Short mmCIF file of C-alpha atoms and ligand atoms in Angstrom, two decimals:
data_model
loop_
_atom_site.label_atom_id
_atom_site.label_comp_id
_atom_site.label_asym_id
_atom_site.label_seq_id
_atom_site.Cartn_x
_atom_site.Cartn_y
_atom_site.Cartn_z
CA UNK A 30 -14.05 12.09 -14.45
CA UNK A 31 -15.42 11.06 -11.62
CA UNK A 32 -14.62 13.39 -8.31
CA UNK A 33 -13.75 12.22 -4.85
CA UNK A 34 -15.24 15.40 -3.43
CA UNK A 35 -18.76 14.30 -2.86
CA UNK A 36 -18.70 14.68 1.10
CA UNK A 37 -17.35 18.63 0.57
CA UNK A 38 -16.62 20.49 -2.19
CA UNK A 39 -12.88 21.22 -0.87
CA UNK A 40 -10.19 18.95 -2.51
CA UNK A 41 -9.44 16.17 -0.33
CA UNK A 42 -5.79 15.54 1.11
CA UNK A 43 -4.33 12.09 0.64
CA UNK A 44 -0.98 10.83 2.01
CA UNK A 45 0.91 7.70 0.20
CA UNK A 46 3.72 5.81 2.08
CA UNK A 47 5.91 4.02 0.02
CA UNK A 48 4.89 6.39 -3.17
CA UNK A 49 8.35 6.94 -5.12
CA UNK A 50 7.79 3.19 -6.73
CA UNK A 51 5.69 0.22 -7.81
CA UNK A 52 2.29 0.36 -6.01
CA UNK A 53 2.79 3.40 -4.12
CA UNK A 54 3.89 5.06 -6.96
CA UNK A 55 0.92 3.81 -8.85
CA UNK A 56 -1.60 4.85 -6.12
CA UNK A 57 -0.10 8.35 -5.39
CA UNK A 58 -0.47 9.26 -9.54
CA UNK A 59 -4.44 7.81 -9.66
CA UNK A 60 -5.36 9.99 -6.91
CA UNK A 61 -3.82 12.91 -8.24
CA UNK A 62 -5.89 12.59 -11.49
CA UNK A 63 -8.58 12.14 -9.84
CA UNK A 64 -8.11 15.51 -8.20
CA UNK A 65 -6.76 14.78 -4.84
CA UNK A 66 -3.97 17.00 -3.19
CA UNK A 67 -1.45 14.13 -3.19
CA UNK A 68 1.62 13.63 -0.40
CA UNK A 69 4.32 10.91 -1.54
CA UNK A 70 6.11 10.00 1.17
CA UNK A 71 8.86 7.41 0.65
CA UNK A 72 12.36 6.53 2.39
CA UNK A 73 13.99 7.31 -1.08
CA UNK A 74 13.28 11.03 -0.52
CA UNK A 75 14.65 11.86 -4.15
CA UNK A 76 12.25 9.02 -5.35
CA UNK A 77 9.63 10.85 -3.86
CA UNK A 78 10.18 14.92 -4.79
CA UNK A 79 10.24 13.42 -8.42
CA UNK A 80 7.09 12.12 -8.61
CA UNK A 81 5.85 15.18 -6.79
CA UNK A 82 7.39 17.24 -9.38
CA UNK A 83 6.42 15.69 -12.43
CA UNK A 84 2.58 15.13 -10.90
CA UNK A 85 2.98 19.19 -10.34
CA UNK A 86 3.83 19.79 -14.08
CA UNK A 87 1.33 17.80 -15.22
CA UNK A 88 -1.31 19.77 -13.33
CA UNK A 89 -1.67 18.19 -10.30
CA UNK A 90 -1.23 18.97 -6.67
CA UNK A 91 1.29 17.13 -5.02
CA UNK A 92 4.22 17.24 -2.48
CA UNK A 93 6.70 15.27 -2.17
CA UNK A 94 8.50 13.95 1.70
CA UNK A 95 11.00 11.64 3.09
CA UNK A 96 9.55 9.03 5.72
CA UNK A 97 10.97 6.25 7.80
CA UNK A 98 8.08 4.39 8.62
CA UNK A 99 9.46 2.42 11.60
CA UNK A 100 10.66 5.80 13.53
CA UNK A 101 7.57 7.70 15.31
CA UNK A 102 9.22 10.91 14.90
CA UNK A 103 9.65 11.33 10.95
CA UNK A 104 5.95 9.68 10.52
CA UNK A 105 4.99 12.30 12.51
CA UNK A 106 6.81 14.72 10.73
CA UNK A 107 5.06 12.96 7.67
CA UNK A 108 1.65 14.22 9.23
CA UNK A 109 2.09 17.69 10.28
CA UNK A 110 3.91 18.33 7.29
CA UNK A 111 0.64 17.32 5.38
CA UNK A 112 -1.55 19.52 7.58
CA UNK A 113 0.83 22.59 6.80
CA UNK A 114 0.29 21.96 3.18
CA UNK A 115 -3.56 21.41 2.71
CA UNK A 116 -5.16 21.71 6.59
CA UNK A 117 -6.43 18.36 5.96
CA UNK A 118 -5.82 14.71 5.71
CA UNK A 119 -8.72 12.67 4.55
CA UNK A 120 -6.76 9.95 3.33
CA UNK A 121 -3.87 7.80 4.08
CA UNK A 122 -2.33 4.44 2.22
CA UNK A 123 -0.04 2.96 4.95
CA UNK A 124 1.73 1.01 1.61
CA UNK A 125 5.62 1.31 2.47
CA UNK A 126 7.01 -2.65 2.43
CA UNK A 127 9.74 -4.78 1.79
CA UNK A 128 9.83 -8.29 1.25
CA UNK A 129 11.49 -10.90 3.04
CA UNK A 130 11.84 -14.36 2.28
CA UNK A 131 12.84 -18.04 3.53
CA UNK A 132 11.00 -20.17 5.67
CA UNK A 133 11.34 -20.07 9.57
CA UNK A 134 14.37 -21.98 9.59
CA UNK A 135 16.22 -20.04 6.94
CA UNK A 136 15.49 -16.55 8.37
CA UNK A 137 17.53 -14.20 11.15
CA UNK A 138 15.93 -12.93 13.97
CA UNK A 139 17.05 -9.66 12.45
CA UNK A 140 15.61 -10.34 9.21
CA UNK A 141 11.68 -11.36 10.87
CA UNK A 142 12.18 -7.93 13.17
CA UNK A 143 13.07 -6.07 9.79
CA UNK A 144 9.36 -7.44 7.94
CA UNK A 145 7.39 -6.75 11.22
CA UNK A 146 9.64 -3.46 11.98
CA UNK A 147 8.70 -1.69 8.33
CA UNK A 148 5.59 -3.76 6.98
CA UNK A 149 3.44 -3.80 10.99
CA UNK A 150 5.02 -1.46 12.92
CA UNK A 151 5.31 0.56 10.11
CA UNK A 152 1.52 0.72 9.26
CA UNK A 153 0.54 1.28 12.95
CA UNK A 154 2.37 4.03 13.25
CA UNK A 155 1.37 5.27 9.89
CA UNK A 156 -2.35 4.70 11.27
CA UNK A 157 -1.98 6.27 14.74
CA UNK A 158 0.29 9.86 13.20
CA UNK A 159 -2.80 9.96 10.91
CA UNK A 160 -5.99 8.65 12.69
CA UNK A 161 -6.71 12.22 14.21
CA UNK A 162 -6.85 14.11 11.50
CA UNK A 163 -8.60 11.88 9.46
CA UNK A 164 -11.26 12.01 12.60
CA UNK A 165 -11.43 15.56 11.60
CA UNK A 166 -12.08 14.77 8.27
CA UNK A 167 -15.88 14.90 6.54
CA UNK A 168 -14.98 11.27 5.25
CA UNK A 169 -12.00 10.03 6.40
CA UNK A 170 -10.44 6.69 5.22
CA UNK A 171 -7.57 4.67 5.65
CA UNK A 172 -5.82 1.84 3.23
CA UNK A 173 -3.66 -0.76 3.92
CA UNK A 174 -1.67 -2.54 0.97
CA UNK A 175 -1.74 -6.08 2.78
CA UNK A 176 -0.99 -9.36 0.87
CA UNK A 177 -2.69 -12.46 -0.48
CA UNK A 178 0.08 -14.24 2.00
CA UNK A 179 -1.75 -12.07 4.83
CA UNK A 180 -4.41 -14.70 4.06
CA UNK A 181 -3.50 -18.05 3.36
CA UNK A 182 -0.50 -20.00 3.56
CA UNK A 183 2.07 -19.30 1.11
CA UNK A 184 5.90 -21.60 0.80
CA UNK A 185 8.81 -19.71 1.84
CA UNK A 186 7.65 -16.27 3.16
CA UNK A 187 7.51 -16.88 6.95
CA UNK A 188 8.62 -13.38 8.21
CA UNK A 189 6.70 -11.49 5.92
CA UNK A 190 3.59 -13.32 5.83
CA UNK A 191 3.28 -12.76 9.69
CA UNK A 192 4.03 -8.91 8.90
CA UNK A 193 0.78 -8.86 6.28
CA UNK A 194 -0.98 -11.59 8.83
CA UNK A 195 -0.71 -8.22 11.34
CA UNK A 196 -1.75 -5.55 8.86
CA UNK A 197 -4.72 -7.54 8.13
CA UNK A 198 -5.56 -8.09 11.54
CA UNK A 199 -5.10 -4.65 12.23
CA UNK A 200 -7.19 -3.43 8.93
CA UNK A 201 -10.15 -5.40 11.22
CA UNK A 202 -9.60 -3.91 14.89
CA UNK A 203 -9.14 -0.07 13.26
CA UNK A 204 -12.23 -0.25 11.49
CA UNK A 205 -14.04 -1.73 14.52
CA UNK A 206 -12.90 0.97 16.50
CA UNK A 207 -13.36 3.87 14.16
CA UNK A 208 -16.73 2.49 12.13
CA UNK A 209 -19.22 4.45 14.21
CA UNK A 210 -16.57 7.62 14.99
CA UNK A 211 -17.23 8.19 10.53
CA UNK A 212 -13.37 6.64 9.45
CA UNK A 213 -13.39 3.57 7.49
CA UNK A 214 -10.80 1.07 7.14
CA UNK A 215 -9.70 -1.40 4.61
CA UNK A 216 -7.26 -2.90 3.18
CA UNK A 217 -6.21 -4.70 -0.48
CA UNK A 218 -4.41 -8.13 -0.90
CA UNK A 219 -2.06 -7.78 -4.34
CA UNK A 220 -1.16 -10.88 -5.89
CA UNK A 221 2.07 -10.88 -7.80
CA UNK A 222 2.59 -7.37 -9.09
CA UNK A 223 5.20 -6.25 -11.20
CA UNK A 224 7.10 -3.73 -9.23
CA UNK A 225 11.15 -3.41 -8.07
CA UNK A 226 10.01 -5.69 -4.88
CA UNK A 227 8.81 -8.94 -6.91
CA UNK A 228 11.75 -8.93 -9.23
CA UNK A 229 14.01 -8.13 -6.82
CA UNK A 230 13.03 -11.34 -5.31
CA UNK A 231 13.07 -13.36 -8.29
CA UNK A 232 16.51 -11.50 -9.46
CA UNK A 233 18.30 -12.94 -6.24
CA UNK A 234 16.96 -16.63 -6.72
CA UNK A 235 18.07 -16.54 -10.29
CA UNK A 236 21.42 -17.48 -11.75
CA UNK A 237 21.21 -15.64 -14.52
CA UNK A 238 18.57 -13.80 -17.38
CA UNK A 239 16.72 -16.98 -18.72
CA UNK A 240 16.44 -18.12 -15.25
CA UNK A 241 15.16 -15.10 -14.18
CA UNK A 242 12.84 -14.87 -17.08
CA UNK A 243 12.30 -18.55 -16.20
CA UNK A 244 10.91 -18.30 -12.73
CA UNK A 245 8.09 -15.00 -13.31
CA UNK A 246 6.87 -17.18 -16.14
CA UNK A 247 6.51 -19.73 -13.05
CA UNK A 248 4.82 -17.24 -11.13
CA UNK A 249 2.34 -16.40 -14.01
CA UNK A 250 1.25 -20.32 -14.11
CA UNK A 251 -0.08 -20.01 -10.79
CA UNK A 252 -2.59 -17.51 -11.45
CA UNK A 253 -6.11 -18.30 -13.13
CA UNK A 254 -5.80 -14.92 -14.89
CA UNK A 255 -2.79 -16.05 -16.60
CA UNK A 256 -0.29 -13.41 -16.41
CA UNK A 257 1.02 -10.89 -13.67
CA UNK A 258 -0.98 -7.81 -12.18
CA UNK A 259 0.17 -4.17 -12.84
CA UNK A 260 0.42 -1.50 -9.69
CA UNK A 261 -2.22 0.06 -11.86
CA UNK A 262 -5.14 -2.57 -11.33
CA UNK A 263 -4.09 -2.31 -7.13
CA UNK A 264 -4.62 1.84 -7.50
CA UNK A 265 -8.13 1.48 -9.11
CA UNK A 266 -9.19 -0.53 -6.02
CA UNK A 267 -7.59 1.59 -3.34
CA UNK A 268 -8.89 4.46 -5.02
CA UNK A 269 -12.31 2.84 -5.02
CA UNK A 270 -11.40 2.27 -1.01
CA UNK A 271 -10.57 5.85 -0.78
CA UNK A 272 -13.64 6.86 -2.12
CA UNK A 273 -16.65 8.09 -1.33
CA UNK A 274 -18.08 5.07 -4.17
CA UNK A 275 -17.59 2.32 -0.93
CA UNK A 276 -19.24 4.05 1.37
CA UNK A 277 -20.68 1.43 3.23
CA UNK A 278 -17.92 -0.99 3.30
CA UNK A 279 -15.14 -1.02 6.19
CA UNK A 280 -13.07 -3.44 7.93
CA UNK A 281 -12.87 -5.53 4.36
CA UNK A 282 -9.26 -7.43 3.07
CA UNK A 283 -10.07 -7.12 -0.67
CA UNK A 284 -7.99 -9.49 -2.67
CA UNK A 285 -6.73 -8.34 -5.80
CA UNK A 286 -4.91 -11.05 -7.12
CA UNK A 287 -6.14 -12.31 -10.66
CA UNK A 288 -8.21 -15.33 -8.87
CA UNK A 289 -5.66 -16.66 -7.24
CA UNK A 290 -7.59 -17.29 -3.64
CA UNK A 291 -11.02 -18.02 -5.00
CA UNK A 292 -10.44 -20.06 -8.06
CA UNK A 293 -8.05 -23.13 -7.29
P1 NAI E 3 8.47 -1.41 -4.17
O1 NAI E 3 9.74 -1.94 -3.62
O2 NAI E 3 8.37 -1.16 -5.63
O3 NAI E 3 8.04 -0.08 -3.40
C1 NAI E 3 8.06 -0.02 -2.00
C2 NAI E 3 8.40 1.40 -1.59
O4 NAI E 3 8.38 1.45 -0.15
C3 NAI E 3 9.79 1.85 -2.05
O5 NAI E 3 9.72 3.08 -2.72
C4 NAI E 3 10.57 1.94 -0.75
O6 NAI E 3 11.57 2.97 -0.77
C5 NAI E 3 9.48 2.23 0.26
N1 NAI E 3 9.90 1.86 1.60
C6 NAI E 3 10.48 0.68 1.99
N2 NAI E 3 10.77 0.73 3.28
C7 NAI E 3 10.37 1.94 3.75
C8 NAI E 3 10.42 2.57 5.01
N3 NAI E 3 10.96 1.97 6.06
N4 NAI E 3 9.90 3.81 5.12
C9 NAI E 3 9.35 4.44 4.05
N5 NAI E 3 9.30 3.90 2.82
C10 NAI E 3 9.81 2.66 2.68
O7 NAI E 3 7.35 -2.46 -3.70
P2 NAI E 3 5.83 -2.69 -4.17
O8 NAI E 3 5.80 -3.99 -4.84
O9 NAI E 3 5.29 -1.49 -4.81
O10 NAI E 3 5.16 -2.90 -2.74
C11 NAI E 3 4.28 -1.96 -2.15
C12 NAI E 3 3.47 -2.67 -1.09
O11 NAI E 3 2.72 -3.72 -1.71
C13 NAI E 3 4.30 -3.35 -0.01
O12 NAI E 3 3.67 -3.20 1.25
C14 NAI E 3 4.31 -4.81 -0.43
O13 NAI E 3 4.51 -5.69 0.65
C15 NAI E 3 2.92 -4.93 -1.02
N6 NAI E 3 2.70 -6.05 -1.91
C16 NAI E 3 3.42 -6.16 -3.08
C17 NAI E 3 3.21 -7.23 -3.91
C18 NAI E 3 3.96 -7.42 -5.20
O14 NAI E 3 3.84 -8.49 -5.81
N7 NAI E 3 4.73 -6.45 -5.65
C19 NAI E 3 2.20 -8.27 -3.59
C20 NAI E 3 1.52 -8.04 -2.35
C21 NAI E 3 1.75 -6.97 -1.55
#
């Protein structure tokens, strides 16, 4: 196994928003085997302390927090908490999201604030609570889980694709600002994932099972590599982002996504 302590030969600290499922969950239990101290922080607060627990019985160093993402306070809370732990933060994954759909003329005002509220606002202050301490940090680095719909224009996802749109811009202006003070910053663009948020959204368009079944075989048709990514294949890329192994890359949207941008 490769180790992630090249910089220092302390274990590195790494906090996970958004860890107790899918990609979160994913990321949080790749850098625990790869010997990171590992914080899951998640509003399901139960979600999280479980995977804590069962990454702590399987040998691994991990803690498990509640966070609200959108409220300053608790993602502070998030951060000091960390530092009590370990003394360190070298990583963060600003990952927490939620998905909402409908085009602009199908959307509340309440439901476009709710996709810029937890997936922007959310992320920035994830960045800022952490930013410091990752300063301190022999290597610090910072991950964003943005979107292919970040990117390019995607049917029906108005709210949220602004709220990735932001994270992506922001990935860019951090890692401007940070490059030459030794923090990089990057992000990775999933493609469709199988996780609670994807079939969540296909579960509410469908009438029933078949449809259901019906509409992520849809999905899959879309995609040159014919089938749907796992939160696994997004956690071997942030990891790789977390890493010492990109060393000289920062300020890069990496998308992740079975071909679907390049190869149309
Ligand atoms: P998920 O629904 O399985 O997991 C999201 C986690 O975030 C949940 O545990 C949830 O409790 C937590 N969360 C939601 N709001 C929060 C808040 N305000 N504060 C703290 N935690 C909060 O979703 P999934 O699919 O794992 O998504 C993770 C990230 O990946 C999201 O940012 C999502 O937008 C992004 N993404 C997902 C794709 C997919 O196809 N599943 C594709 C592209 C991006």
């Amino acid at each position: 196994m490769t180790s992630l302590n090249d910089a220092t030969s302390d274990q590195r600290t790494a906090i996970v928003t958004g860890a107790a499922s899918g990609i979160g969950r994913a990321i949080a239990q790749r850098f625990a085997t790869e010997g990171m101290a590992v914080v899951c922080a998640d509003l399901n607060a139960a979600g999280a302390v479980k995977l804590a627990a069962d990454l702590s019985a399987a040998g691994h160093r991990a803690l498990g927090i509640a966070v609200e993402v959108t409220d300053e306070a608790s993602v502070a809370a998030m951060a000091a908490r960390a530092l009590e732990w370990t003394g360190r933060i070298d990583t963060a994954v600003a990952n927490a999201g939620v998905m909402v759909e409908g085009d602009i003329l199908s959307i509340s005002l309440a439901e476009w604030n709710r996709a810029l509220q937890i997936n922007a606002t959310g992320a920035f202050l994830t960045a800022r609570a952490v930013l410091p301490h990752l300063l301190a940090s022999p290597a610090g680095t910072l991950v964003f889980t943005a979107s292919t719909v970040g990117l390019v224009g995607m049917k029906g996802t108005a709210a949220y694709s602004a709220s990735k749109g932001a994270v992506v811009a922001l990935t860019r202006q951090l890692a401007a600002d940070f490059a030459s003070r030794g923090v990089r910053v990057n992000a990775v663009a999933p493609g469709a994932i199988r996780t609670p948020l994807s079939e969540s959204q296909f579960r509410a368009r469908a009438a029933d099972d078949a449809e259901f079944e019906s509409l992520l075989q849809q999905v899959i048709g879309r995609y040159p590599i014919s089938r749907w990514g796992t939160p696994k294949e997004i956690a071997e890329i942030v990891l790789f982002l977390a890493s010492d192994r990109s060393s000289w890359m920062t300020g890069q949207i990496i998308p992740v996504d079975g071909g679907l941008l390049e190869l149309r």
